[in-house]
Short mmCIF file of C-alpha atoms and ligand atoms in Angstrom, two decimals:
data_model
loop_
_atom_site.label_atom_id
_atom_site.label_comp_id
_atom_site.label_asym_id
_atom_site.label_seq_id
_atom_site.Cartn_x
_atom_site.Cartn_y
_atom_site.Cartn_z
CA UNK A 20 -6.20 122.53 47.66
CA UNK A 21 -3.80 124.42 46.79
CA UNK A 22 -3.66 126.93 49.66
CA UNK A 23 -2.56 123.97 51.95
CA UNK A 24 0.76 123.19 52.63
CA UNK A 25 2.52 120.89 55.27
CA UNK A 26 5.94 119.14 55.70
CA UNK A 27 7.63 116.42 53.42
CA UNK A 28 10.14 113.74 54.17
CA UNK A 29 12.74 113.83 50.85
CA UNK A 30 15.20 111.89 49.67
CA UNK A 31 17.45 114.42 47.58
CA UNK A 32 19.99 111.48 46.72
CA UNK A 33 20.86 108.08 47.43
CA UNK A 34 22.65 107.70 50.66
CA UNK A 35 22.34 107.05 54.64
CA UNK A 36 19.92 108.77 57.22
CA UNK A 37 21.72 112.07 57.14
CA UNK A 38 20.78 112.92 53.34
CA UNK A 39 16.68 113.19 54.73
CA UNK A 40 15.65 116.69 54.19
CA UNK A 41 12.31 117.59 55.51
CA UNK A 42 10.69 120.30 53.04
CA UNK A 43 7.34 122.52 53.51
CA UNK A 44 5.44 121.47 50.24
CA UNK A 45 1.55 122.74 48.94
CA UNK A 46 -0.83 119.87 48.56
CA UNK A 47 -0.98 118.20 45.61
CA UNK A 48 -3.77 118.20 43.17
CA UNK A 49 -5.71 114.76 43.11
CA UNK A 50 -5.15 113.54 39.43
CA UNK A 51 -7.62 111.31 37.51
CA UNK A 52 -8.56 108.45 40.07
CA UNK A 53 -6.76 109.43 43.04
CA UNK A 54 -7.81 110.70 46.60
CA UNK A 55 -5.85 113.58 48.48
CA UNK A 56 -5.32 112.17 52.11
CA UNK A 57 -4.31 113.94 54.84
CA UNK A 58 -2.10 111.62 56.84
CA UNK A 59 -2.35 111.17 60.63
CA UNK A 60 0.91 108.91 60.52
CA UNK A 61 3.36 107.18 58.01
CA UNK A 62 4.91 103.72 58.85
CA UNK A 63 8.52 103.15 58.78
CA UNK A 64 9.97 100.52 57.16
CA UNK A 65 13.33 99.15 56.16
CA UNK A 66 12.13 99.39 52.48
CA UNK A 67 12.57 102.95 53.30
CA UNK A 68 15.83 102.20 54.05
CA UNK A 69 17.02 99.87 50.44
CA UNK A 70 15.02 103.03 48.79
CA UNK A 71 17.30 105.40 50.16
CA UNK A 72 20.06 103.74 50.18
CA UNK A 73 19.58 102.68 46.49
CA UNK A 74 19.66 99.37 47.37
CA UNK A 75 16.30 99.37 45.63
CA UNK A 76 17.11 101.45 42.63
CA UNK A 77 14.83 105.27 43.03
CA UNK A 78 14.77 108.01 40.43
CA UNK A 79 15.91 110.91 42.86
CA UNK A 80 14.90 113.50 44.24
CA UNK A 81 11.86 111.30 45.27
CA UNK A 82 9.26 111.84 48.47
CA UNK A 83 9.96 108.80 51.27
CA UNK A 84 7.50 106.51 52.95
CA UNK A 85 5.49 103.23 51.53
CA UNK A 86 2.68 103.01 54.23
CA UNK A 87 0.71 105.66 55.81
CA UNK A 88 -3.19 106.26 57.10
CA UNK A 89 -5.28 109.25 57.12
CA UNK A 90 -8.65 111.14 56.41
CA UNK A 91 -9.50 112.03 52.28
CA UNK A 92 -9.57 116.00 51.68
CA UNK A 93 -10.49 115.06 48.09
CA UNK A 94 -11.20 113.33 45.12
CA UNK A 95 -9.66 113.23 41.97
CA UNK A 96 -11.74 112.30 38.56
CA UNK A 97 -13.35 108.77 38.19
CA UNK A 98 -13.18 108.29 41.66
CA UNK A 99 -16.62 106.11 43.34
CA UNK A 100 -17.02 104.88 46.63
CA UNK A 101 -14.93 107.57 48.59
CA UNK A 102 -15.93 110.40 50.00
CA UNK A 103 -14.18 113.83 51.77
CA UNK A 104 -14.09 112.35 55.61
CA UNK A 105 -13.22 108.93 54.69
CA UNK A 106 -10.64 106.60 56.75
CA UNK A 107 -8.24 105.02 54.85
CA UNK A 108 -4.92 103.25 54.65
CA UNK A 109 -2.65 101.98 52.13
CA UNK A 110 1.46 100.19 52.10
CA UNK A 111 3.76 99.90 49.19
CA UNK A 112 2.97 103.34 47.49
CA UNK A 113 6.50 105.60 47.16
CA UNK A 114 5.53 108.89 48.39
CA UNK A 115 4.09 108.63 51.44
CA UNK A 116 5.90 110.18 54.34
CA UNK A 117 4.13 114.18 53.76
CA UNK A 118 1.29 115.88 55.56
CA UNK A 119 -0.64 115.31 52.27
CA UNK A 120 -0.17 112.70 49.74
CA UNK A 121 -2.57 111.98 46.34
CA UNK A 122 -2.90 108.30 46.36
CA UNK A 123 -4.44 106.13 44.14
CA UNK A 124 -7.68 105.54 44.63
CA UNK A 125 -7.52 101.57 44.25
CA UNK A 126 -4.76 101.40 46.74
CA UNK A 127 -5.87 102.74 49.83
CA UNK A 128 -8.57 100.55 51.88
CA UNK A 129 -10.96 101.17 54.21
CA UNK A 130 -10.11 101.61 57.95
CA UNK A 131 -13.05 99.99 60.31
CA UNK A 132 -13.95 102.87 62.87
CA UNK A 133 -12.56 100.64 66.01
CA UNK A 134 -8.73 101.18 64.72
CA UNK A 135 -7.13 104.10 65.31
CA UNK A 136 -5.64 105.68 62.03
CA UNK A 137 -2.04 105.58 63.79
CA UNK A 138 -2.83 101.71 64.56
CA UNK A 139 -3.43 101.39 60.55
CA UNK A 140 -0.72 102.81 59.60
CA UNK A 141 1.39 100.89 62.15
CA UNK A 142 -0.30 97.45 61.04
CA UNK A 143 -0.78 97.73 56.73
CA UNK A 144 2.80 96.69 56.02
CA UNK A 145 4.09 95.05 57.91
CA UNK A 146 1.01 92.66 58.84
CA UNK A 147 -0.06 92.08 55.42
CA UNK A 148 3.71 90.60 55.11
CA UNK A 149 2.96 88.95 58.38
CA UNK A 150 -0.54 87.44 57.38
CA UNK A 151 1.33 86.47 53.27
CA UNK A 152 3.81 84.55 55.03
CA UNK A 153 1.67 82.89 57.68
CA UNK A 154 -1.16 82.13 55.07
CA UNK A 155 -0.16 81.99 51.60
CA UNK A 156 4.17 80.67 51.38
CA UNK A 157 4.00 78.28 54.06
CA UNK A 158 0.58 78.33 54.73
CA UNK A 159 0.70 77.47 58.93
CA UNK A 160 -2.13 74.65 60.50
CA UNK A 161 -2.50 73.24 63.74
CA UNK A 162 0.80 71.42 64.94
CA UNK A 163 3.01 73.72 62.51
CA UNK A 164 6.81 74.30 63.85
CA UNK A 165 8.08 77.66 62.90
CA UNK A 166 10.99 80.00 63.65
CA UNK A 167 10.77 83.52 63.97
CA UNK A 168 13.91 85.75 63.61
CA UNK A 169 13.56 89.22 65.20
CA UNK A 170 10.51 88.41 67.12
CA UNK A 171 10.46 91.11 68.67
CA UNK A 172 10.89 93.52 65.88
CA UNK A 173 7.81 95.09 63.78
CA UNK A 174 7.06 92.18 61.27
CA UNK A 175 8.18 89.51 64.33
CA UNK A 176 5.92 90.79 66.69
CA UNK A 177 3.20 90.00 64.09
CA UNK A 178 4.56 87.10 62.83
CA UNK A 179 4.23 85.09 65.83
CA UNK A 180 0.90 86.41 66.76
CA UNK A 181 -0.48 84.97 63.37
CA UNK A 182 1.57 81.80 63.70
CA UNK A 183 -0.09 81.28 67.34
CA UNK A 184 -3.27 81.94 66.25
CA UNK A 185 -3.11 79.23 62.99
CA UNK A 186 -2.28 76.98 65.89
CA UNK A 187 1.46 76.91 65.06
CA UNK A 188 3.78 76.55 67.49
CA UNK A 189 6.78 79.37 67.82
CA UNK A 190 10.43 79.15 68.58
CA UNK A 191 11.50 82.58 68.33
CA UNK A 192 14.81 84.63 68.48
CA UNK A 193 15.67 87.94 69.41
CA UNK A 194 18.75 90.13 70.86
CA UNK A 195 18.71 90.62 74.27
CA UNK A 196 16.68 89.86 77.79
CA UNK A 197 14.22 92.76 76.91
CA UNK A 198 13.14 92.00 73.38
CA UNK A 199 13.35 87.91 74.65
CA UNK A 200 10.67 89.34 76.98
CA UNK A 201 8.40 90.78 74.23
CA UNK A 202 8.28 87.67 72.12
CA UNK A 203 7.41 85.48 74.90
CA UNK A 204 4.64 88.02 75.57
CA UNK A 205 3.49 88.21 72.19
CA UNK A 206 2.98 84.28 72.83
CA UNK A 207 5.83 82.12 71.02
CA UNK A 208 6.25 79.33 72.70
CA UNK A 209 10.33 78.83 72.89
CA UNK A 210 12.74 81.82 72.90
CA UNK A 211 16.48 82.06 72.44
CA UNK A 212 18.57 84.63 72.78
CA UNK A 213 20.64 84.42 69.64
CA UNK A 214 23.38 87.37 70.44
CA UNK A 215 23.88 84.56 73.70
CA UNK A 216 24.47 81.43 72.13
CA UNK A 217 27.11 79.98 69.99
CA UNK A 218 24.91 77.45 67.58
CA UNK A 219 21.52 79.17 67.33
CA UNK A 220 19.93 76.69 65.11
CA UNK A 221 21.40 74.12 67.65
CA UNK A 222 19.59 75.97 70.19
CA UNK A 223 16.45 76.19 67.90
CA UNK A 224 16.65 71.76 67.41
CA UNK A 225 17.09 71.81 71.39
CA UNK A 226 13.84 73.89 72.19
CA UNK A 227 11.91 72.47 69.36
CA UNK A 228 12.77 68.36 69.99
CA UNK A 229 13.42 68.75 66.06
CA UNK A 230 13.87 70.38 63.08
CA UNK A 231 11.41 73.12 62.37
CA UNK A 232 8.88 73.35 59.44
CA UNK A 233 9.58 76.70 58.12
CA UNK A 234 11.92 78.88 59.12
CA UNK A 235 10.35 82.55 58.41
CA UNK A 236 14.05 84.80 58.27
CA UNK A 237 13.75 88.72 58.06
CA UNK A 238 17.39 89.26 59.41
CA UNK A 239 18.82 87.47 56.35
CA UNK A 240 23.06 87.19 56.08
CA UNK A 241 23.21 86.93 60.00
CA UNK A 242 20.37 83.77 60.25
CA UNK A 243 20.69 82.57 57.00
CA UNK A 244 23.21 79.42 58.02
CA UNK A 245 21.03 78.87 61.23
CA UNK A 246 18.04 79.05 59.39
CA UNK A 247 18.60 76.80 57.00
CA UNK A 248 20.62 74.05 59.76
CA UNK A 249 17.24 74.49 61.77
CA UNK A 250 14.75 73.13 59.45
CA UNK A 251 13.65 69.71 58.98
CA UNK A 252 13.63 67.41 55.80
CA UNK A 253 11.92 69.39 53.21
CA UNK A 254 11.27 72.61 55.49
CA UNK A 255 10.78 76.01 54.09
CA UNK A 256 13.21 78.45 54.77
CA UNK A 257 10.96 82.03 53.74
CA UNK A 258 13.75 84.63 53.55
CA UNK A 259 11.81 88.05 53.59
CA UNK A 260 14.25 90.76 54.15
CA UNK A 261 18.22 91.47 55.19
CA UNK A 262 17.88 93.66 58.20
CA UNK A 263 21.44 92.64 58.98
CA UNK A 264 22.39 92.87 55.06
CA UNK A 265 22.26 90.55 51.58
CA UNK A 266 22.72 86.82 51.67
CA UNK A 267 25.85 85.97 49.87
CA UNK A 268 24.75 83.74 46.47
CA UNK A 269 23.78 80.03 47.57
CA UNK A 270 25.10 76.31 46.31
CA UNK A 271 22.24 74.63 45.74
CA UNK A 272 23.72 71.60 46.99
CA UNK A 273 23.25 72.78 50.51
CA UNK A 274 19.13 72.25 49.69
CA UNK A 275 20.59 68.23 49.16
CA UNK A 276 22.46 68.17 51.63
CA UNK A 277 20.24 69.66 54.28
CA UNK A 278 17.45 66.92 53.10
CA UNK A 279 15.78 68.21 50.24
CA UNK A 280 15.15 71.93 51.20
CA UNK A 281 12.97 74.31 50.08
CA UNK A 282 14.43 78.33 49.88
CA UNK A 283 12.10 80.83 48.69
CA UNK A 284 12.65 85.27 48.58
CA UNK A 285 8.70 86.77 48.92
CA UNK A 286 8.08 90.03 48.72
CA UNK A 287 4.66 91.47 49.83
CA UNK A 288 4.36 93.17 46.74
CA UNK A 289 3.43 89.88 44.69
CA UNK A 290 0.99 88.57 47.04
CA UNK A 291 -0.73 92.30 46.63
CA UNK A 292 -1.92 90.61 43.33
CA UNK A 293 -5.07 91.98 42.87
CA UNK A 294 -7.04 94.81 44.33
CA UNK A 295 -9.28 91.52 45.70
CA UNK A 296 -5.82 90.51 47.26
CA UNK A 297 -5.38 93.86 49.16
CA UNK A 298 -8.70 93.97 50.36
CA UNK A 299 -8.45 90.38 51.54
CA UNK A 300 -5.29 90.68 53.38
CA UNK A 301 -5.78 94.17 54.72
CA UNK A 302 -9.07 93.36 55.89
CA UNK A 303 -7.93 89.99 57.86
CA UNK A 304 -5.66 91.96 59.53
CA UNK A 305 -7.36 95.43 60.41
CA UNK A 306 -10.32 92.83 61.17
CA UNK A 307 -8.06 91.09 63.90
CA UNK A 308 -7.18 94.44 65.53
CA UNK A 309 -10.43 95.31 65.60
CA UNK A 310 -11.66 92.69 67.32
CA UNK A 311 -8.81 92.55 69.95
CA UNK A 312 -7.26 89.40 68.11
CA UNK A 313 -3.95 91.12 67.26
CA UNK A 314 -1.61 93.44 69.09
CA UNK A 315 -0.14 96.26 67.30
CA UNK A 316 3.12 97.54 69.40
CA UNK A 317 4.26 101.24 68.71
CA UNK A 318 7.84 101.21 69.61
CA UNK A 319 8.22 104.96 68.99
CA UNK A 320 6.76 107.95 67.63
CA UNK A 321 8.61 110.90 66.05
CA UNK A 322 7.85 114.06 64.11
CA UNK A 323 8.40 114.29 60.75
CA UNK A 324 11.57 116.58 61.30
CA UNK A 325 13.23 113.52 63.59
CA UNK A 326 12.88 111.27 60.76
CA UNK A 327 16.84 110.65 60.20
CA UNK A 328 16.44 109.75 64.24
CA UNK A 329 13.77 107.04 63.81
CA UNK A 330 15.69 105.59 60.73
CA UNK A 331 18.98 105.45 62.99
CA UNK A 332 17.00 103.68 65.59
CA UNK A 333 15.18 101.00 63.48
CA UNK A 334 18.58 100.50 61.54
CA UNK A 335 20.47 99.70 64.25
CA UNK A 336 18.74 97.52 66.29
CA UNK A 337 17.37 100.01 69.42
CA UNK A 338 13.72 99.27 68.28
CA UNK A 339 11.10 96.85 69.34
CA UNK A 340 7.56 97.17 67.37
CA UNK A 341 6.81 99.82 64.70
CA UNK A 342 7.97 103.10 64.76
CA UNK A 343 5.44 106.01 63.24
CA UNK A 344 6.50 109.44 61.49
CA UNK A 345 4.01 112.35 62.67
CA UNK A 346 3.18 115.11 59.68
P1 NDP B 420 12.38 95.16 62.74
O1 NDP B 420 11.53 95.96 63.62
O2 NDP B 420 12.30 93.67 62.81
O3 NDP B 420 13.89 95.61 62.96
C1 NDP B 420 14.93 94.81 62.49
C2 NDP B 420 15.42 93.84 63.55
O4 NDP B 420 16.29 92.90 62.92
C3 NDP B 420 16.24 94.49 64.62
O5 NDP B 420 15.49 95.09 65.66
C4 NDP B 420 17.09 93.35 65.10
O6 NDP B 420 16.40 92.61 66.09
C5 NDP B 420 17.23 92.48 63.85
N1 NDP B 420 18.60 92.61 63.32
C6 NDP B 420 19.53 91.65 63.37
N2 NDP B 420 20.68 92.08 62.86
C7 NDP B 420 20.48 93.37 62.49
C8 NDP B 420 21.33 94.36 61.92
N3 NDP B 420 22.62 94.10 61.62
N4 NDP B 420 20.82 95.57 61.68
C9 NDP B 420 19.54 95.86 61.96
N5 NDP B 420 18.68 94.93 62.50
C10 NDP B 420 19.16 93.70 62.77
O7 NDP B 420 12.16 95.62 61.22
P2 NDP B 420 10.87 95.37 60.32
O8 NDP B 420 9.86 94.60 61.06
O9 NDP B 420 10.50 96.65 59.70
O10 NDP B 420 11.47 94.46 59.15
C11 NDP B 420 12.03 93.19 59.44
C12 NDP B 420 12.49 92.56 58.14
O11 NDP B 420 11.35 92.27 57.33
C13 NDP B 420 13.40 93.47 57.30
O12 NDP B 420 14.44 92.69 56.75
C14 NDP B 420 12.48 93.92 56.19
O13 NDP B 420 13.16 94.22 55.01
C15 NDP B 420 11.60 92.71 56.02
N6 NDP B 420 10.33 92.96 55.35
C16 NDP B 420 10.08 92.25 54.21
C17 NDP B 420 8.91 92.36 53.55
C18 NDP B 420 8.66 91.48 52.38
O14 NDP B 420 7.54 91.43 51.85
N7 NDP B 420 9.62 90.74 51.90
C19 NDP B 420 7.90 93.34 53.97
C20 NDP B 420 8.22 94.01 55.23
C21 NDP B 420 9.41 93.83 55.87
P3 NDP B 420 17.28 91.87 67.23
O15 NDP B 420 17.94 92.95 68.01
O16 NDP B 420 16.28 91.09 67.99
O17 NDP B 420 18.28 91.01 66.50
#
């Protein structure tokens, strides 16, 4: 493989959008059980962004991008069950943002042949965090009240389509007339403009008739307060991420106070288990968009090169949906 080359999206230190250097790089080798992908796209994701910044602590110089899909060149050593041709898709593997990228083997999973491989790598990440939250921390039935921060953002886009279709019932939030527009489309059932209202979790208790069940927070030290005012007597607040930045430390008292609450921090990365776990998740989701069930939004495509642009955008707030990185 070695006479094919393509671009690379590196970070040569830690630092904001302008340290991205996009480099021309020969394919790498498959090792022992890995497959060499070409990639059709590469999702971006703010865990790009706390890798970069060193937020998440990298060894640098490193190669961006967690989440990508694509067609297998090759296969490394030990490798069964994939062949040159194959579709496949995989999240949470450093590394991924380059023309060609050896993966291992046991992280990638199938892509069904009705989703497109920019679709999969649109979907992987940030609806297997969608489907973890909606399923497995506060596992959503019939009747369920939830809030959705950012609904119509990547992950919130997502969120309330799984929420809706566990028979929950959505009060979302989101900047703006426009992206107010886009979570009502995307089916939640209450929205609120929170950059428009003084007391958004009042606003939340207003639209709801009552505190909410789970409050599922990806915007972190801007919603944290109004999260945590919005939920009932032993609701869930799920705080998944810090778009807007780090919750300062909490006084457990407030849980009292607020009637026994429950706070939890997931990650998608420990409810990726087991290679069973992966395959279960990623295949109830690709499964849904394959059968129509779940809308995957592209917000924005961009070449490789305009990477610094499409981290600019997502970082401060222009975006709605999932942006993609083209090799
Ligand atoms: P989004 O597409 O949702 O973009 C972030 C959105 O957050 C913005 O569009 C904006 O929506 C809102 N926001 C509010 N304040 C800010 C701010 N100060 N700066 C930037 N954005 C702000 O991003 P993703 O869907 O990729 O990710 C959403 C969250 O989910 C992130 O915190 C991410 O870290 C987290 N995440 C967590 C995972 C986990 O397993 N724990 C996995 C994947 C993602 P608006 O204009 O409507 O306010």
């Amino acid at each position: 493989m070695s006479d094919l080359t393509g671009p690379a999206l590196l970070v040569p230190r830690s630092g904001g959008t302008d340290v991205l250097v996009v480099e021309e790089r020969p394919a790498p080798e498959p090792g022992p059980g890995e497959v060499l992908v070409e990639v059709a796209a590469v999702g971006v994701n703010f865990v790009d962004v706390y890798q970069r910044e060193g937020v998440y602590p990298m060894e640098t110089p490193f190669v961006a991008g967690n989440e990508a899909a694509g067609t297998v060149l090759a296969t490394g050593e030990g490798v069964t069950g994939l062949e040159p041709g194959a579709r496949v898709a995989w999240a949470m593997t450093v590394g991924s943002a380059a023309r060609h990228v050896a993966v291992p083997a046991d992280q990638v999973v199938p892509v069904p042949d009705e989703v497109g491989l920019e679709t999969a790598a649109a979907v992987m990440l940030q609806g297997m965090t969608a489907h973890y939250l909606t399923a497995s921390t506060y596992p959503v039935t019939p009747g369920t009240l939830a809030l959705v921060h950012a609904a119509a953002g990547g992950v919130g886009q997502l969120l309330v389509q799984l929420v809706r279709a566990r028979g929950g019932v959505v009060v979302a939030t989101a900047g703006g007339p426009d992206k107010c527009a886009t979570a009502a489309r995307m089916g939640a059932d209450h929205v609120i403009d929170y950059r428009a209202v003084d007391d958004p979790a009042a606003a939340v208790r207003d639209a709801a008739g009552r505190g909410v069940d789970v409050a599922y927070d990806g915007v972190g030290r801007d919603t944290f307060d109004a999260s945590l005012a919005a939920l009932r007597p032993r609701g869930v607040l799920a705080l998944f991420g810090a778009a807007s930045g780090q919750v300062p430390p909490l006084d457990l008292q407030r849980l009292n106070t607020g009637g026994s609450l429950f706070v939890t921090r997931p990650s998608l990365a420990h409810y990726l288990a087991s290679r069973e776990e992966l395959l279960w998740r990623a295949g109830e989701v690709l499964g849904a968009v394959a059968d129509g069930s779940l809308e995957v939004a592209v917000g924005g495509r961009y070449p490789l090169r305009d990477a610094p642009q499409a981290y600019a955008d997502l970082e401060s707030r222009r975006t709605q949906g999932k942006l993609l990185l083209l090799p």
